[in-house]
Short mmCIF file of N, CA and C in Angstrom, two decimals:
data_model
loop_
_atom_site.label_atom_id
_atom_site.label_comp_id
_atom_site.label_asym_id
_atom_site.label_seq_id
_atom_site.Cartn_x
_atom_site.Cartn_y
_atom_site.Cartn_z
N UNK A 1 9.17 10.50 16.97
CA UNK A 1 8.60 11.83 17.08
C UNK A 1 9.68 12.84 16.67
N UNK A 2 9.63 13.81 15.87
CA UNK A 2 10.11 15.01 15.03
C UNK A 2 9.76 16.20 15.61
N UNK A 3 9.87 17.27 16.39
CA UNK A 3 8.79 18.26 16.04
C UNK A 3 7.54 17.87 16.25
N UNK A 4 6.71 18.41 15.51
CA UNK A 4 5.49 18.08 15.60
C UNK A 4 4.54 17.21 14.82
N UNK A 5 5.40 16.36 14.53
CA UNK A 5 5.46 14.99 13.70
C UNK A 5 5.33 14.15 14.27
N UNK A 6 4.34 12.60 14.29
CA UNK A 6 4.55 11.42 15.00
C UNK A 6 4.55 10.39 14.27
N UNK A 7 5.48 9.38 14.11
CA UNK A 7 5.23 8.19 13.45
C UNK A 7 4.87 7.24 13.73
N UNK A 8 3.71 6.27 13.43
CA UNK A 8 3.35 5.35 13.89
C UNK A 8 3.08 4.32 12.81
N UNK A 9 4.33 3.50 12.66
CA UNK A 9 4.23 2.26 12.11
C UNK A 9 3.84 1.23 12.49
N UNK A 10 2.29 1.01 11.90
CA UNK A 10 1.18 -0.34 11.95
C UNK A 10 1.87 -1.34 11.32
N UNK A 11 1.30 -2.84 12.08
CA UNK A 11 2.07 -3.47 11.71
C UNK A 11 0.43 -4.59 10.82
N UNK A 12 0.03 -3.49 10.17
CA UNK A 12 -1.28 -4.34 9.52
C UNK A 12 -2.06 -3.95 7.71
N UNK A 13 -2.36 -4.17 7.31
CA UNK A 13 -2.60 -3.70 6.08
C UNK A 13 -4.04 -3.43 5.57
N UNK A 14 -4.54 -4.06 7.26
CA UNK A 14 -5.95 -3.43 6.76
C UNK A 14 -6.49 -2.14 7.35
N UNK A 15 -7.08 -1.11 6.32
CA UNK A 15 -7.49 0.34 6.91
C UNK A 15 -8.69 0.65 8.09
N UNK A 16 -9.13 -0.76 8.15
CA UNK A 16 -10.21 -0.40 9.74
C UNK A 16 -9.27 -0.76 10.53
N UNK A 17 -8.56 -1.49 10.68
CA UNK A 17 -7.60 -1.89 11.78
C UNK A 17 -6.49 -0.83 12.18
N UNK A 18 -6.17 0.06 11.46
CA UNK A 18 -5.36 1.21 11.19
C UNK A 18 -6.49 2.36 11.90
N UNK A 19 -7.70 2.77 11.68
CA UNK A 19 -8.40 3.72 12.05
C UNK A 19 -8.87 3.10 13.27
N UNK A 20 -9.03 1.80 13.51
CA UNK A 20 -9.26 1.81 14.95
C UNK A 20 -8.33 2.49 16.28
N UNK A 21 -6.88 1.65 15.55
CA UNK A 21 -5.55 2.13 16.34
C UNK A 21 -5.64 3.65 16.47
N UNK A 22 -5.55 4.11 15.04
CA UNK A 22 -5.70 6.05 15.58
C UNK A 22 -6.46 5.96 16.46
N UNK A 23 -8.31 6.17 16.36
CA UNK A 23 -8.85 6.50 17.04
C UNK A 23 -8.84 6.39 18.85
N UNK A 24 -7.86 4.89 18.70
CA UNK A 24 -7.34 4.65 20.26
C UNK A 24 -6.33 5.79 20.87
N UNK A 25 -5.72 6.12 19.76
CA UNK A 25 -4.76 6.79 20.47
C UNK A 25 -5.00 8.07 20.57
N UNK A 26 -6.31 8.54 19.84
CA UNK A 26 -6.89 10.04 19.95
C UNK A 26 -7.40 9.86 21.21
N UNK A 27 -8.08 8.71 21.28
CA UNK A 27 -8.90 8.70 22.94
C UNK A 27 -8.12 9.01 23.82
N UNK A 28 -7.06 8.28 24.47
CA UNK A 28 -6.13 8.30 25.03
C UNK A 28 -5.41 9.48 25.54
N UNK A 29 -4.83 10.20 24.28
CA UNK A 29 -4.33 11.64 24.63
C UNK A 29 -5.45 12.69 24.57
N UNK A 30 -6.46 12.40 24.31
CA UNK A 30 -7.46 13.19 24.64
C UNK A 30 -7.94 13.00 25.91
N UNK A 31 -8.20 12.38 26.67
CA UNK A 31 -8.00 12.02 27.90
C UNK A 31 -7.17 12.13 29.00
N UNK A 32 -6.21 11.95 28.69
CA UNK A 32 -4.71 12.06 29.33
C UNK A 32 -4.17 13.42 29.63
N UNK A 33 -4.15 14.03 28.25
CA UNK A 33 -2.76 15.01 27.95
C UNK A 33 -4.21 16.71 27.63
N UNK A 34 -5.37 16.21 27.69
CA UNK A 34 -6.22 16.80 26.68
C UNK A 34 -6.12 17.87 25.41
N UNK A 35 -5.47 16.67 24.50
CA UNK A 35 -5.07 17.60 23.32
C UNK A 35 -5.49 16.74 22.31
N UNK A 36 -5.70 17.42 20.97
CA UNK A 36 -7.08 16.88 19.92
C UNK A 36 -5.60 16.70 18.79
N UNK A 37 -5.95 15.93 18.21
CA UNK A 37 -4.76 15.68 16.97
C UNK A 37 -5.57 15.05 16.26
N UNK A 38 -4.78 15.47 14.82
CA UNK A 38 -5.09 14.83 13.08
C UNK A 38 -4.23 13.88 12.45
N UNK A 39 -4.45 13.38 11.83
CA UNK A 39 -3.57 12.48 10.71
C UNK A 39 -3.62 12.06 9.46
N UNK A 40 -2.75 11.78 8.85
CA UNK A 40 -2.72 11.41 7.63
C UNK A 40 -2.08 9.82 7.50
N UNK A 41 -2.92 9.19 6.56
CA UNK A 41 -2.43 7.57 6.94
C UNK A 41 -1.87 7.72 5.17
N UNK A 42 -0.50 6.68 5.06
CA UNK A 42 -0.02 6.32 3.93
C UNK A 42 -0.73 4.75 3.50
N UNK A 43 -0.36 4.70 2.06
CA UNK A 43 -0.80 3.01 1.91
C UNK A 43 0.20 2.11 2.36
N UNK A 44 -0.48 0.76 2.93
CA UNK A 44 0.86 -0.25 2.81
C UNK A 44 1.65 -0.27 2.08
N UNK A 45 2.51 -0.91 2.66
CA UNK A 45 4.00 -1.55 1.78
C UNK A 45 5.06 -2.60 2.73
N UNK A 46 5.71 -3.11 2.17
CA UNK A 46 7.02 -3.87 2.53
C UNK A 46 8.13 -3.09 1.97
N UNK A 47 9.10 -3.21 2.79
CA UNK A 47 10.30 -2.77 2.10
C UNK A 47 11.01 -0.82 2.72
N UNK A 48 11.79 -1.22 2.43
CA UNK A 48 12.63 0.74 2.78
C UNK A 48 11.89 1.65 1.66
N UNK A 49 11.84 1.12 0.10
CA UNK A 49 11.10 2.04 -0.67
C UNK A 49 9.75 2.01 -0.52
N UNK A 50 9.02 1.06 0.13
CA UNK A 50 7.15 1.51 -0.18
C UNK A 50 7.09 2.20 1.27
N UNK A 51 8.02 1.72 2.39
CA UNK A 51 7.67 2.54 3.86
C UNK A 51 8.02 4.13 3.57
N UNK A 52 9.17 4.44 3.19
CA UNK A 52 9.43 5.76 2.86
C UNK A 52 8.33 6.15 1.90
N UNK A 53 7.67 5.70 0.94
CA UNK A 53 6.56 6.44 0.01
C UNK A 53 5.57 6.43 0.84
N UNK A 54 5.23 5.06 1.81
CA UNK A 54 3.86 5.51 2.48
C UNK A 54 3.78 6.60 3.24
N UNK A 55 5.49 6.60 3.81
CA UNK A 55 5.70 7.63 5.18
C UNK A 55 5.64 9.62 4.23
N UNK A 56 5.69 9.38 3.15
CA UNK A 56 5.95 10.43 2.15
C UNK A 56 4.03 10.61 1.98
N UNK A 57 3.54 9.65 1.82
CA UNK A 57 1.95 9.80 1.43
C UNK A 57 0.93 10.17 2.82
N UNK A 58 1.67 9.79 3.79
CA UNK A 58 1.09 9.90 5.19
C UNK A 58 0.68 11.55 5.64
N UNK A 59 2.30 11.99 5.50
CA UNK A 59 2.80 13.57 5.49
C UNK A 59 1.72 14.49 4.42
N UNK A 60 1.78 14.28 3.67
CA UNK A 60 0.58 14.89 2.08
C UNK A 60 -0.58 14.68 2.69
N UNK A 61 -0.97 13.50 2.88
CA UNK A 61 -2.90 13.43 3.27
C UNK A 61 -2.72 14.18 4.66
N UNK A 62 -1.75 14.63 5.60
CA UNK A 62 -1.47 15.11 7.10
C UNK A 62 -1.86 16.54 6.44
N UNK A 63 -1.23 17.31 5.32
CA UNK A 63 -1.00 18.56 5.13
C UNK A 63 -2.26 18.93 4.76
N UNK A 64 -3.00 17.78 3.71
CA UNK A 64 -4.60 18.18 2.75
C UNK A 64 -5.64 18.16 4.17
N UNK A 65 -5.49 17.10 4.43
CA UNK A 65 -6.29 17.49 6.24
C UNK A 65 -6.35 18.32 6.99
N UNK A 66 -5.17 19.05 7.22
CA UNK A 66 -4.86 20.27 7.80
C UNK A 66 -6.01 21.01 7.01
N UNK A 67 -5.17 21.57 6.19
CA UNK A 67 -5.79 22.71 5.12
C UNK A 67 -7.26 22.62 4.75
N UNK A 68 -7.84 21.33 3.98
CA UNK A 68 -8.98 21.19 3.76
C UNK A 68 -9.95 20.41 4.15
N UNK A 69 -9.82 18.61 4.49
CA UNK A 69 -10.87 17.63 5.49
C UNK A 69 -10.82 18.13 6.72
N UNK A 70 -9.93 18.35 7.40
CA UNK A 70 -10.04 18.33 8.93
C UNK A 70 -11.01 17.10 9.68
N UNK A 71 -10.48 15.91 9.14
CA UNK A 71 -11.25 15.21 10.25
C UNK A 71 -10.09 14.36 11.18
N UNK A 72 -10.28 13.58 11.72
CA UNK A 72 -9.54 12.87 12.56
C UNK A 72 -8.26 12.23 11.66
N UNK A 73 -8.89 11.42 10.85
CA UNK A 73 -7.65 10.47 10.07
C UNK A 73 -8.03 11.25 8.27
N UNK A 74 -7.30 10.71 7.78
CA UNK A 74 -7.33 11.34 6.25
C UNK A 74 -6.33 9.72 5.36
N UNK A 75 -6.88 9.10 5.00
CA UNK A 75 -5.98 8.47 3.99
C UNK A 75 -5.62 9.02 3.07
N UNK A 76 -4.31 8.65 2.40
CA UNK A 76 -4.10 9.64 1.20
C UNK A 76 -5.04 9.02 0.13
N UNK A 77 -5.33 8.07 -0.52
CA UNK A 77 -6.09 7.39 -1.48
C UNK A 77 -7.49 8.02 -0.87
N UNK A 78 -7.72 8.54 0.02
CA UNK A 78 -9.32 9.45 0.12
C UNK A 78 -9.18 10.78 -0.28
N UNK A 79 -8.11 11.03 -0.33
CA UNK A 79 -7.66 12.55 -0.76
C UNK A 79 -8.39 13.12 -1.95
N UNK A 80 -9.05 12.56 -3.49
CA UNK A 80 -9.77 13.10 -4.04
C UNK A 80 -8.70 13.70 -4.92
N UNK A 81 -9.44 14.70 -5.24
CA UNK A 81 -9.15 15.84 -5.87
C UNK A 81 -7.79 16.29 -5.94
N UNK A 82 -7.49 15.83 -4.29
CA UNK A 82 -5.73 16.47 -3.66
C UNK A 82 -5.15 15.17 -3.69
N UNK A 83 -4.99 14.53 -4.44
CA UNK A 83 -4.27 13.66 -4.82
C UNK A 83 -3.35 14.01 -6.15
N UNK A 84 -4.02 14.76 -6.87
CA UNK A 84 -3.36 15.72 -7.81
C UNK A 84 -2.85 17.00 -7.73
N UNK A 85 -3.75 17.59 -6.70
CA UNK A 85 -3.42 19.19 -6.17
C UNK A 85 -2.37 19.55 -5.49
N UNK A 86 -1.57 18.19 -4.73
CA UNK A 86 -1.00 18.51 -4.11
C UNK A 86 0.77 18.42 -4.46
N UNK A 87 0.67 17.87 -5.41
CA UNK A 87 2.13 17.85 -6.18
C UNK A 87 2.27 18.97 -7.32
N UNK A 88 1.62 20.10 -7.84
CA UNK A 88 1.27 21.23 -8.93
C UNK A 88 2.98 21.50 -8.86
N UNK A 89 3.62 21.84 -9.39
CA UNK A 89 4.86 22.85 -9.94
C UNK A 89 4.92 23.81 -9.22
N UNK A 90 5.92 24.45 -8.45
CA UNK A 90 5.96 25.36 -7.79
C UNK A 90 5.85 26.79 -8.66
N UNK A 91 6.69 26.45 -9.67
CA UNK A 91 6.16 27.79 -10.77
C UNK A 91 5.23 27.99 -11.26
N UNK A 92 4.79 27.20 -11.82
CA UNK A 92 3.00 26.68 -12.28
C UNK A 92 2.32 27.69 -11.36
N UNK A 93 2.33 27.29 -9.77
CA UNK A 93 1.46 27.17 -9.44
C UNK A 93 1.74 29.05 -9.19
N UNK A 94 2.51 29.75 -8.74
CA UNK A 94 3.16 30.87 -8.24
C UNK A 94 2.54 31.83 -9.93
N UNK A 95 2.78 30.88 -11.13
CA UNK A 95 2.30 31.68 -12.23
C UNK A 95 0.74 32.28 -12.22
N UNK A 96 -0.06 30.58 -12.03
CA UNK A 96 -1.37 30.54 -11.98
C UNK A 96 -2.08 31.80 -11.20
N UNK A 97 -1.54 31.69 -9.63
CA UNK A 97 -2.04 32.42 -9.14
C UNK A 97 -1.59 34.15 -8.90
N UNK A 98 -0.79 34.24 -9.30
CA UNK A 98 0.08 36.00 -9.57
C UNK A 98 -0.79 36.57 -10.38
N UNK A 99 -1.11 35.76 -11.78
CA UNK A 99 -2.03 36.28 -12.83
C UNK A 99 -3.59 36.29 -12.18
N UNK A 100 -3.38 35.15 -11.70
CA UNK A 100 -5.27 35.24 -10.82
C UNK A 100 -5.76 36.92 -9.54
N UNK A 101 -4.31 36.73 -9.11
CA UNK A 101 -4.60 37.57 -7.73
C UNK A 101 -4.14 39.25 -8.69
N UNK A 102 -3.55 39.27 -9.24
CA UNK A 102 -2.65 40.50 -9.70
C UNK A 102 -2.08 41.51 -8.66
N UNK A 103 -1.50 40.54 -7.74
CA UNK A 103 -0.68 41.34 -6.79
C UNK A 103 -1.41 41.81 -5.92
N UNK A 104 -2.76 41.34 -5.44
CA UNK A 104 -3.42 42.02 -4.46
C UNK A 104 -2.61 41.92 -2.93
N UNK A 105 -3.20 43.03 -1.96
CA UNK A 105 -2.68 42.40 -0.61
C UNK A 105 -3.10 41.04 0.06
N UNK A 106 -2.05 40.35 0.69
CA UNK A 106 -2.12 39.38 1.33
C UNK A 106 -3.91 38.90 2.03
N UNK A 107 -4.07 40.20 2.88
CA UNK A 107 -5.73 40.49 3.85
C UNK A 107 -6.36 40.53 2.78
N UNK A 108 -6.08 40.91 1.50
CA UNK A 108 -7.73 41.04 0.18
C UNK A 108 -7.85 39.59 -0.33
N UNK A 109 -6.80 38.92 -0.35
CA UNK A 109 -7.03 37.65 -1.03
C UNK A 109 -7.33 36.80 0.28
N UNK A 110 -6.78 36.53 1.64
CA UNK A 110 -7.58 36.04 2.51
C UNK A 110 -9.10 36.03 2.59
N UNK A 111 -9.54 37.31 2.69
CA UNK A 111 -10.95 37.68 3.13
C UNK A 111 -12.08 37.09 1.59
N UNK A 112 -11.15 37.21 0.40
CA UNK A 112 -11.99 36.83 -0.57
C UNK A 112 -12.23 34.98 -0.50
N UNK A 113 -11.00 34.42 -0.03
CA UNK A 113 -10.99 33.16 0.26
C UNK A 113 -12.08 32.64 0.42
N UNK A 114 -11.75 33.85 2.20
CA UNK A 114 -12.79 32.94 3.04
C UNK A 114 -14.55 33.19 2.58
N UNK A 115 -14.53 34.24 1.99
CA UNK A 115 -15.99 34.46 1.44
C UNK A 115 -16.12 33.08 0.29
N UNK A 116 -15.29 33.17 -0.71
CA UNK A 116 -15.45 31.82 -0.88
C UNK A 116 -15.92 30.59 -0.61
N UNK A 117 -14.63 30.32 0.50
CA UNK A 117 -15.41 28.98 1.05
C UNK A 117 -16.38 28.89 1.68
N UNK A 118 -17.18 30.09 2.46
CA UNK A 118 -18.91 30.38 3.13
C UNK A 118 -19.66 29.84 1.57
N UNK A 119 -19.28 30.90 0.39
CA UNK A 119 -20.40 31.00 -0.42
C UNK A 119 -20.37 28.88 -1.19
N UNK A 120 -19.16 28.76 -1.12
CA UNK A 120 -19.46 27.12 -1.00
C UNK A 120 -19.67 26.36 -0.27
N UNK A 121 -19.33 26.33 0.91
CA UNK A 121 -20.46 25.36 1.83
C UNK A 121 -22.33 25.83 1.91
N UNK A 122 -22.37 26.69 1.21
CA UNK A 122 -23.75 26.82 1.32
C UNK A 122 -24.34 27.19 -0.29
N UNK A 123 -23.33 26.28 -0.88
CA UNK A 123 -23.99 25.76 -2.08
C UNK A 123 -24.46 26.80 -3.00
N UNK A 124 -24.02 27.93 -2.48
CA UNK A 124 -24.10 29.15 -4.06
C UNK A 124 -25.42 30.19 -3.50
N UNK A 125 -25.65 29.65 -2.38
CA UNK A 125 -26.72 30.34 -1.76
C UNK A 125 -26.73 31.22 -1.33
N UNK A 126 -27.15 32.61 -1.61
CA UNK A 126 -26.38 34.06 -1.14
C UNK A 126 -27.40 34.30 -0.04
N UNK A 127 -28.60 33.77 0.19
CA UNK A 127 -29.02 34.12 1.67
C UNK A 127 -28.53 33.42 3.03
N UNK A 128 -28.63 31.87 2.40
CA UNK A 128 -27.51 31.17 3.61
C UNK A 128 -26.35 32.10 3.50
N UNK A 129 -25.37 32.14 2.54
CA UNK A 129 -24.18 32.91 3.13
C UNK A 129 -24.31 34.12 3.87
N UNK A 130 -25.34 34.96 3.28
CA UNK A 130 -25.65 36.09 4.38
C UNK A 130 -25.72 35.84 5.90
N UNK A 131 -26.50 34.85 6.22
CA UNK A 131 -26.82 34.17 7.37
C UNK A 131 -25.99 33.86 8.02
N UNK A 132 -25.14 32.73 7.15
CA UNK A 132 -23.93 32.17 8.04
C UNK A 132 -22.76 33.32 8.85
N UNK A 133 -22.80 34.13 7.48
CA UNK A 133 -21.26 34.98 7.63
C UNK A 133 -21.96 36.57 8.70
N UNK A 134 -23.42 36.83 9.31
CA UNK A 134 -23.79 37.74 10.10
C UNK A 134 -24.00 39.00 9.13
N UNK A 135 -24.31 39.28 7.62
CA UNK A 135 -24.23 40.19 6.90
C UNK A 135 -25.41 40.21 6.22
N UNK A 136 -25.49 41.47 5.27
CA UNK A 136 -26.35 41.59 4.89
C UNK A 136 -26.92 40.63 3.50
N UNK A 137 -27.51 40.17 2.33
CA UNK A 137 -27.35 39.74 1.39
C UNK A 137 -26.69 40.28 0.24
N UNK A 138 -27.06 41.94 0.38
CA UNK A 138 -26.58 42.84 -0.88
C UNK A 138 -25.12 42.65 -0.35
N UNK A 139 -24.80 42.74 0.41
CA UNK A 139 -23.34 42.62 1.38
C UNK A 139 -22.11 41.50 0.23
N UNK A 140 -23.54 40.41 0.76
CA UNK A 140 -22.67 39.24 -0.14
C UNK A 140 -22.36 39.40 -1.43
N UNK A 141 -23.67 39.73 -2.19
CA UNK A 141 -23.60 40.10 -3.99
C UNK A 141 -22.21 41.38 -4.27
N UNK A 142 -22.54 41.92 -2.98
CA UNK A 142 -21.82 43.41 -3.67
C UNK A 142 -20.05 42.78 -3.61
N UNK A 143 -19.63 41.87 -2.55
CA UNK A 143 -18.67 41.05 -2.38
C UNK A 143 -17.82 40.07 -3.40
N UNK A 144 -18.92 39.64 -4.02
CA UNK A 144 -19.17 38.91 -5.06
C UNK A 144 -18.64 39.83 -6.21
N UNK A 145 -19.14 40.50 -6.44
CA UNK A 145 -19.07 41.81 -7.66
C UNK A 145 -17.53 42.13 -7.07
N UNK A 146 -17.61 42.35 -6.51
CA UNK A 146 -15.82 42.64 -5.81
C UNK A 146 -14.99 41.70 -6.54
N UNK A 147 -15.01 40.63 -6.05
CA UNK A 147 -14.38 39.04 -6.59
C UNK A 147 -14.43 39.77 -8.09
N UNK A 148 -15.28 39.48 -8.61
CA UNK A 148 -15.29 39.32 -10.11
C UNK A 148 -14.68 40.48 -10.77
N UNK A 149 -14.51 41.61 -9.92
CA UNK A 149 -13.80 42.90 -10.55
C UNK A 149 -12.58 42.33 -10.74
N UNK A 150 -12.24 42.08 -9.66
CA UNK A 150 -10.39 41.99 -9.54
C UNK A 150 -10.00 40.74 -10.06
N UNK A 151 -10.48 39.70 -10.08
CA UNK A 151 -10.20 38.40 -11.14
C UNK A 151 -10.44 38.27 -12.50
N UNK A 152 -11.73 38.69 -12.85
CA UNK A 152 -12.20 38.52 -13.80
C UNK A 152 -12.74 37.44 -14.00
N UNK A 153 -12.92 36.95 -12.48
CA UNK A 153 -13.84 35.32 -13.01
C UNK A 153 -15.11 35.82 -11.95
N UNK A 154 -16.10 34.96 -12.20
CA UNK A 154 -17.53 35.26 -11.21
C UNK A 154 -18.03 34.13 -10.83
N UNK A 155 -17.93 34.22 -9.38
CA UNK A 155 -18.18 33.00 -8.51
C UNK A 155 -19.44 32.40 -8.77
N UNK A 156 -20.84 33.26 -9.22
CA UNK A 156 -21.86 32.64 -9.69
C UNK A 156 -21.40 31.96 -10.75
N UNK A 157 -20.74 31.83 -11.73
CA UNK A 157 -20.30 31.11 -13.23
C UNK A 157 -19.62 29.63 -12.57
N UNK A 158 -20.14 28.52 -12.86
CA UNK A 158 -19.79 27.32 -12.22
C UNK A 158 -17.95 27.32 -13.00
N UNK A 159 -18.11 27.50 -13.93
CA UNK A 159 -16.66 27.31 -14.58
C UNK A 159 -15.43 28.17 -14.07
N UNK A 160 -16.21 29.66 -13.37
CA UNK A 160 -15.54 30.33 -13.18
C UNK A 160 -15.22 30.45 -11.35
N UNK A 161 -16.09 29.39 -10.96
CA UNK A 161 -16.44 29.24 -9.82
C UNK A 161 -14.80 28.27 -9.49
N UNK A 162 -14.82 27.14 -10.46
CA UNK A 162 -14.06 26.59 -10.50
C UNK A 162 -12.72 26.81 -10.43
N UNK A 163 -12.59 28.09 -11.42
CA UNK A 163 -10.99 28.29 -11.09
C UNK A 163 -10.76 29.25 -9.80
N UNK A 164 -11.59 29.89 -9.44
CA UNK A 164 -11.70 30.22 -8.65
C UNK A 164 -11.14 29.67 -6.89
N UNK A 165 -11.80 28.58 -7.11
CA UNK A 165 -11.33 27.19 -5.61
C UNK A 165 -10.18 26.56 -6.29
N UNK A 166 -9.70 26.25 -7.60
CA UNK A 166 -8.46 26.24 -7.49
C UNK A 166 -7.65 26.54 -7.06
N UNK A 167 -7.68 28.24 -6.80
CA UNK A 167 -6.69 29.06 -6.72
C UNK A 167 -7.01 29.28 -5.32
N UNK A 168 -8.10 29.13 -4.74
CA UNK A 168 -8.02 28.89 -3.45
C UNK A 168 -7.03 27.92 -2.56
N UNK A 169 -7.66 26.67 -3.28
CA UNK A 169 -6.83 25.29 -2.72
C UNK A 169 -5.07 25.10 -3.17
N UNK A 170 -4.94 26.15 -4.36
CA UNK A 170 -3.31 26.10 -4.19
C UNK A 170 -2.49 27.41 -3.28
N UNK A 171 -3.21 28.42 -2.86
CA UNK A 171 -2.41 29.63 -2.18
C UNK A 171 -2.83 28.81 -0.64
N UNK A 172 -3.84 28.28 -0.51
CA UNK A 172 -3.56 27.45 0.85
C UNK A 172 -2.69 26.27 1.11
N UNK A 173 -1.89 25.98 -0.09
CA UNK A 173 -1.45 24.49 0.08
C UNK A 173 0.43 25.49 0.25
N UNK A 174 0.44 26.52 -0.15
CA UNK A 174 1.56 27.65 -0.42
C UNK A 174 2.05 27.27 0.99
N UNK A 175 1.10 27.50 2.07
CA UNK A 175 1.76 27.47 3.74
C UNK A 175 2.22 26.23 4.15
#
């Protein structure tokens, strides 16, 4: 234990046998201590170099969990998408998004985020998002129109939608 780090080296290579063990030990301190914890599992290996890469891959699927699955366990090989997202260039990525945001305040690019991620869990749907987020619909569009002023991309445009959650998923991976 580190901080707020725990290591737990399985001594098995198969991944139900690994998610059982977590889930034991979520029970446990959920029970016990009553406190809820996440994880990130690395792949097997033998050896000082594949334990240090798993223990390196464990930490990454720990961080993409945080930020974006939030479920109990996270393998890194389930990671998706953030299996690539999560190694970007620090300049790259500081370029990408400077030009995306153009220096807005910290609270304008939060709040656009999070409108974001509403208007994608509900699938592009501007009355669910109205719904979800307690607002009006014109609320959402006029929000929307906001977004697209200051980027120049428009969250209705799937392509533009796209770079859009890019630049989401890398100013959140920033923390």
């Amino acid at each position: 234990m580190r901080g707020n780090l725990f290591l737990a080296l399985l001594p098995t290579q198969k991944s139900q046998k690994v998610t059982t063990t977590i889930q034991q030990i979520c029970q446990l301190l959920e029970q016990k201590y009553h406190i809820t914890l996440i994880f990130g599992a690395g792949t097997p290996g033998k050896g000082h170099g594949e334990l240090k890469k798993s223990i390196d891959q464990a930490k990454t699927a720990l961080s993409w969990n945080k930020h974006f699955s939030h479920q109990q366990t996270l393998a890194f090989t389930d990671m998706a998408y953030g299996l690539v997202l999560h190694d970007v260039n620090a300049g790259n990525k500081s370029y990408f998004l400077n030009n995306l945001f153009n220096d807005l305040p910290k609270q304008d690019i939060e709040h656009m985020l999070s409108l974001l991620d509403t208007y994608e869990s509900c699938n592009g749907s501007i009355k669910q998002c109205a719904e979800t987020l307690f607002i009006h619909k014109n609320t959402v569009q006029y929000q929307l129109n906001k977004i697209t002023d200051l980027t120049g991309y428009d969250p209705r445009v799937l392509s533009d939608f796209f770079t859009l959650k890019l630049a989401s998923i890398l100013y959140k991976l920033q923390d």
